[in-house]
PDB file of C-alpha atoms in Angstrom:
ATOM      1  CA  MET A   1      -0.126   0.037   0.135  1.00 61.00           C
ATOM      2  CA  THR A   2       1.372   3.343  -0.807  1.00 69.00           C
ATOM      3  CA  GLN A   3       1.655   6.092   1.607  1.00 68.00           C
ATOM      4  CA  LYS A   4      -0.923   8.981   1.281  1.00 68.00           C
ATOM      5  CA  THR A   5       0.473  12.430   1.458  1.00 75.00           C
ATOM      6  CA  VAL A   6      -2.299  15.138   1.304  1.00 76.00           C
ATOM      7  CA  ALA A   7      -6.113  13.986   0.430  1.00 80.00           C
ATOM      8  CA  LEU A   8      -7.514  16.103  -2.134  1.00 84.00           C
ATOM      9  CA  ALA A   9     -10.146  17.156   0.086  1.00 82.00           C
ATOM     10  CA  SER A  10      -7.488  18.702   2.519  1.00 82.00           C
ATOM     11  CA  ALA A  11      -6.336  20.762  -0.502  1.00 87.00           C
ATOM     12  CA  LEU A  12      -9.497  21.452  -2.374  1.00 93.00           C
ATOM     13  CA  GLY A  13     -12.036  24.042  -0.706  1.00 96.00           C
ATOM     14  CA  LEU A  14     -15.736  23.962  -2.344  1.00 97.00           C
ATOM     15  CA  LEU A  15     -16.098  27.636  -2.058  1.00 98.00           C
ATOM     16  CA  ALA A  16     -19.741  28.036  -3.776  1.00 98.00           C
ATOM     17  CA  SER A  17     -22.579  26.475  -5.646  1.00 98.00           C
ATOM     18  CA  ILE A  18     -25.581  26.847  -7.924  1.00 98.00           C
ATOM     19  CA  ASP A  19     -27.834  24.003  -6.791  1.00 98.00           C
ATOM     20  CA  PRO A  20     -28.912  21.825  -9.493  1.00 97.00           C
ATOM     21  CA  ASP A  21     -32.386  22.637 -10.330  1.00 98.00           C
ATOM     22  CA  ALA A  22     -34.699  23.386 -13.368  1.00 98.00           C
ATOM     23  CA  TYR A  23     -34.125  27.060 -14.088  1.00 98.00           C
ATOM     24  CA  ALA A  24     -36.502  29.110 -16.309  1.00 98.00           C
ATOM     25  CA  ALA A  25     -34.725  31.387 -18.846  1.00 98.00           C
ATOM     26  CA  GLY A  26     -32.586  33.722 -16.861  1.00 98.00           C
ATOM     27  CA  THR A  27     -29.416  34.164 -14.891  1.00 98.00           C
ATOM     28  CA  VAL A  28     -28.329  32.563 -11.580  1.00 98.00           C
ATOM     29  CA  SER A  29     -24.981  33.358 -10.060  1.00 98.00           C
ATOM     30  CA  THR A  30     -23.049  32.136  -6.844  1.00 98.00           C
ATOM     31  CA  GLY A  31     -22.234  34.894  -4.049  1.00 98.00           C
ATOM     32  CA  TRP A  32     -19.106  36.687  -4.386  1.00 98.00           C
ATOM     33  CA  ILE A  33     -15.968  34.957  -3.421  1.00 98.00           C
ATOM     34  CA  SER A  34     -12.735  36.309  -2.116  1.00 97.00           C
ATOM     35  CA  ALA A  35      -9.669  35.467  -3.926  1.00 97.00           C
ATOM     36  CA  ALA A  36      -7.481  36.134  -0.962  1.00 95.00           C
ATOM     37  CA  ASN A  37      -7.115  32.947   0.239  1.00 94.00           C
ATOM     38  CA  TRP A  38      -6.478  30.817  -3.055  1.00 96.00           C
ATOM     39  CA  GLN A  39      -4.268  30.815  -5.826  1.00 96.00           C
ATOM     40  CA  ASP A  40      -6.324  28.763  -8.131  1.00 97.00           C
ATOM     41  CA  PHE A  41     -10.011  28.006  -8.886  1.00 98.00           C
ATOM     42  CA  LEU A  42     -11.995  25.594 -10.850  1.00 98.00           C
ATOM     43  CA  ALA A  43     -15.805  26.331 -11.826  1.00 98.00           C
ATOM     44  CA  VAL A  44     -17.697  23.237 -12.788  1.00 98.00           C
ATOM     45  CA  VAL A  45     -20.615  23.786 -14.959  1.00 98.00           C
ATOM     46  CA  SER A  46     -23.145  21.058 -15.257  1.00 98.00           C
ATOM     47  CA  ALA A  47     -26.014  20.808 -17.838  1.00 98.00           C
ATOM     48  CA  GLY A  48     -28.895  18.555 -17.107  1.00 98.00           C
ATOM     49  CA  ASP A  49     -31.619  17.798 -19.466  1.00 98.00           C
ATOM     50  CA  LEU A  50     -31.958  21.157 -21.697  1.00 98.00           C
ATOM     51  CA  GLY A  51     -35.484  22.257 -22.605  1.00 97.00           C
ATOM     52  CA  ALA A  52     -36.274  22.500 -26.413  1.00 96.00           C
ATOM     53  CA  GLY A  53     -34.153  25.240 -28.268  1.00 97.00           C
ATOM     54  CA  ALA A  54     -32.602  25.864 -24.965  1.00 98.00           C
ATOM     55  CA  THR A  55     -29.133  27.433 -24.478  1.00 98.00           C
ATOM     56  CA  LEU A  56     -26.623  27.743 -21.607  1.00 98.00           C
ATOM     57  CA  ASP A  57     -23.742  29.984 -21.058  1.00 98.00           C
ATOM     58  CA  ALA A  58     -21.598  30.533 -18.062  1.00 98.00           C
ATOM     59  CA  LYS A  59     -18.986  32.692 -17.226  1.00 98.00           C
ATOM     60  CA  ILE A  60     -16.921  34.401 -14.292  1.00 98.00           C
ATOM     61  CA  GLU A  61     -17.455  37.841 -13.109  1.00 98.00           C
ATOM     62  CA  GLN A  62     -15.113  39.917 -10.906  1.00 98.00           C
ATOM     63  CA  ALA A  63     -15.988  42.649  -8.605  1.00 98.00           C
ATOM     64  CA  SER A  64     -14.049  44.778  -6.037  1.00 98.00           C
ATOM     65  CA  ASP A  65     -15.952  43.576  -3.055  1.00 98.00           C
ATOM     66  CA  SER A  66     -18.544  41.227  -1.708  1.00 98.00           C
ATOM     67  CA  ALA A  67     -21.349  43.557  -2.747  1.00 98.00           C
ATOM     68  CA  GLY A  68     -20.195  43.196  -6.425  1.00 98.00           C
ATOM     69  CA  THR A  69     -18.974  46.503  -6.689  1.00 98.00           C
ATOM     70  CA  GLY A  70     -17.806  47.532 -10.493  1.00 98.00           C
ATOM     71  CA  ALA A  71     -18.671  43.917 -11.318  1.00 98.00           C
ATOM     72  CA  LYS A  72     -17.241  43.084 -15.036  1.00 98.00           C
ATOM     73  CA  ASP A  73     -16.502  39.829 -16.743  1.00 98.00           C
ATOM     74  CA  VAL A  74     -13.158  38.330 -16.326  1.00 98.00           C
ATOM     75  CA  VAL A  75     -11.821  38.254 -20.067  1.00 97.00           C
ATOM     76  CA  GLY A  76     -11.474  34.870 -21.577  1.00 97.00           C
ATOM     77  CA  ALA A  77     -13.342  33.177 -18.622  1.00 98.00           C
ATOM     78  CA  ALA A  78     -16.543  31.900 -20.368  1.00 98.00           C
ATOM     79  CA  ILE A  79     -17.503  28.477 -21.815  1.00 98.00           C
ATOM     80  CA  THR A  80     -18.745  28.080 -25.257  1.00 98.00           C
ATOM     81  CA  GLN A  81     -22.484  28.099 -25.557  1.00 98.00           C
ATOM     82  CA  LEU A  82     -24.143  24.619 -24.526  1.00 98.00           C
ATOM     83  CA  THR A  83     -27.443  24.001 -26.832  1.00 97.00           C
ATOM     84  CA  GLN A  84     -30.092  21.545 -26.662  1.00 96.00           C
ATOM     85  CA  ALA A  85     -29.834  21.452 -30.814  1.00 95.00           C
ATOM     86  CA  GLY A  86     -26.093  20.532 -30.328  1.00 95.00           C
ATOM     87  CA  ALA A  87     -26.873  17.596 -28.046  1.00 95.00           C
ATOM     88  CA  ASP A  88     -25.297  19.107 -25.031  1.00 97.00           C
ATOM     89  CA  SER A  89     -27.686  17.764 -22.425  1.00 98.00           C
ATOM     90  CA  ASN A  90     -26.118  15.996 -19.526  1.00 98.00           C
ATOM     91  CA  SER A  91     -22.742  17.717 -20.009  1.00 98.00           C
ATOM     92  CA  GLN A  92     -20.264  19.374 -18.189  1.00 98.00           C
ATOM     93  CA  ALA A  93     -17.708  22.447 -18.810  1.00 98.00           C
ATOM     94  CA  ILE A  94     -15.022  23.434 -16.850  1.00 98.00           C
ATOM     95  CA  ILE A  95     -13.554  27.020 -16.368  1.00 98.00           C
ATOM     96  CA  ALA A  96     -10.026  27.049 -14.718  1.00 98.00           C
ATOM     97  CA  LEU A  97      -8.539  30.505 -13.788  1.00 97.00           C
ATOM     98  CA  SER A  98      -5.984  31.868 -11.094  1.00 97.00           C
ATOM     99  CA  ALA A  99      -6.044  34.688  -8.920  1.00 96.00           C
ATOM    100  CA  ASP A 100      -3.679  36.434 -11.234  1.00 96.00           C
ATOM    101  CA  ASP A 101      -6.473  36.320 -13.894  1.00 98.00           C
ATOM    102  CA  LEU A 102      -8.407  39.005 -11.990  1.00 98.00           C
ATOM    103  CA  ASP A 103      -7.840  42.643 -12.329  1.00 98.00           C
ATOM    104  CA  ILE A 104      -6.116  42.704  -8.841  1.00 95.00           C
ATOM    105  CA  ALA A 105      -4.072  45.801  -9.906  1.00 96.00           C
ATOM    106  CA  ASN A 106      -7.421  47.819 -10.042  1.00 98.00           C
ATOM    107  CA  GLY A 107      -8.862  46.362  -6.866  1.00 98.00           C
ATOM    108  CA  PHE A 108     -11.113  43.603  -8.408  1.00 98.00           C
ATOM    109  CA  ASN A 109     -10.332  40.630  -5.838  1.00 98.00           C
ATOM    110  CA  HIS A 110     -13.925  38.832  -5.689  1.00 98.00           C
ATOM    111  CA  PHE A 111     -15.480  36.677  -8.327  1.00 98.00           C
ATOM    112  CA  ARG A 112     -18.531  34.402  -9.025  1.00 98.00           C
ATOM    113  CA  LEU A 113     -19.759  31.917 -11.423  1.00 99.00           C
ATOM    114  CA  SER A 114     -23.089  32.842 -13.641  1.00 98.00           C
ATOM    115  CA  ILE A 115     -25.006  30.602 -15.679  1.00 98.00           C
ATOM    116  CA  THR A 116     -27.412  31.939 -17.974  1.00 98.00           C
ATOM    117  CA  VAL A 117     -30.325  29.677 -19.451  1.00 98.00           C
ATOM    118  CA  GLY A 118     -31.667  31.062 -22.566  1.00 98.00           C
ATOM    119  CA  THR A 119     -35.029  30.119 -24.356  1.00 96.00           C
ATOM    120  CA  ALA A 120     -36.486  27.012 -22.245  1.00 97.00           C
ATOM    121  CA  THR A 121     -36.398  26.013 -18.713  1.00 98.00           C
ATOM    122  CA  SER A 122     -33.306  23.862 -18.386  1.00 98.00           C
ATOM    123  CA  ASP A 123     -31.570  21.715 -15.558  1.00 98.00           C
ATOM    124  CA  ALA A 124     -28.229  22.971 -14.780  1.00 98.00           C
ATOM    125  CA  GLY A 125     -26.053  23.660 -11.902  1.00 98.00           C
ATOM    126  CA  GLY A 126     -22.361  24.586 -11.002  1.00 98.00           C
ATOM    127  CA  MET A 127     -19.789  24.712  -8.395  1.00 98.00           C
ATOM    128  CA  VAL A 128     -16.645  26.893  -7.577  1.00 98.00           C
ATOM    129  CA  PHE A 129     -13.568  25.069  -5.982  1.00 98.00           C
ATOM    130  CA  GLY A 130     -10.385  26.586  -4.746  1.00 97.00           C
ATOM    131  CA  GLY A 131      -7.007  25.143  -4.752  1.00 94.00           C
ATOM    132  CA  THR A 132      -3.655  26.221  -3.635  1.00 89.00           C
ATOM    133  CA  CYS A 133      -4.941  27.411  -0.388  1.00 91.00           C
ATOM    134  CA  ARG A 134      -2.567  29.898   1.239  1.00 90.00           C
ATOM    135  CA  TYR A 135      -3.493  29.878   4.899  1.00 87.00           C
ATOM    136  CA  GLY A 136      -4.362  26.767   6.442  1.00 80.00           C
ATOM    137  CA  PRO A 137      -6.521  24.001   5.609  1.00 86.00           C
ATOM    138  CA  ALA A 138      -8.697  24.267   2.622  1.00 90.00           C
ATOM    139  CA  ALA A 139     -11.840  22.842   4.771  1.00 89.00           C
ATOM    140  CA  ASP A 140     -11.544  26.426   6.989  1.00 90.00           C
ATOM    141  CA  TYR A 141     -12.712  28.145   3.778  1.00 91.00           C
ATOM    142  CA  ASP A 142     -15.784  25.518   2.626  1.00 94.00           C
ATOM    143  CA  ALA A 143     -19.018  27.284   1.829  1.00 94.00           C
ATOM    144  CA  PRO A 144     -21.417  26.891   4.627  1.00 94.00           C
ATOM    145  CA  SER A 145     -23.585  24.551   2.532  1.00 95.00           C
ATOM    146  CA  VAL A 146     -20.918  21.826   3.082  1.00 94.00           C
ATOM    147  CA  SER A 147     -22.179  19.351   5.515  1.00 94.00           C
ATOM    148  CA  GLU A 148     -19.681  16.777   5.663  1.00 94.00           C
ATOM    149  CA  ILE A 149     -15.964  15.683   4.240  1.00 89.00           C
ATOM    150  CA  VAL A 150     -15.302  12.277   4.686  1.00 90.00           C
ATOM    151  CA  ILE A 151     -11.481  11.397   4.127  1.00 85.00           C
ATOM    152  CA  LEU A 152     -10.369   7.758   4.039  1.00 83.00           C
TER     153      LEU A 152
END
């Protein structure tokens, strides 16, 4: 048996989520996430059954505080549109970014994941993970919705 060094659950934090649900046409977003405690981030977008003619877009937006002040898109941090016509139901897309991808020089140190459903009600969800925790165990910064972590 090999010796474990660091369990992935100890190094990766679940920072925010958009709960999987059937969303009407419109945009749903996570809360604003501080980039202060992390170096790297991974947003996982999940498309379930997309409605007839539906589209699904997702992007990362940045702001200068937890209230969303000055919100703007992070350049290049958007998925290629998923579509029902393109047989994209029940698929996933990933956006990977670093704290360095934010406009830190101008005070943009918060970000969020936004998912936009177009045309028809569709199943969707998303999660944002933080990696390379700067201060202490990753679990210290998990979203309040994380009810349990089991590590073998």
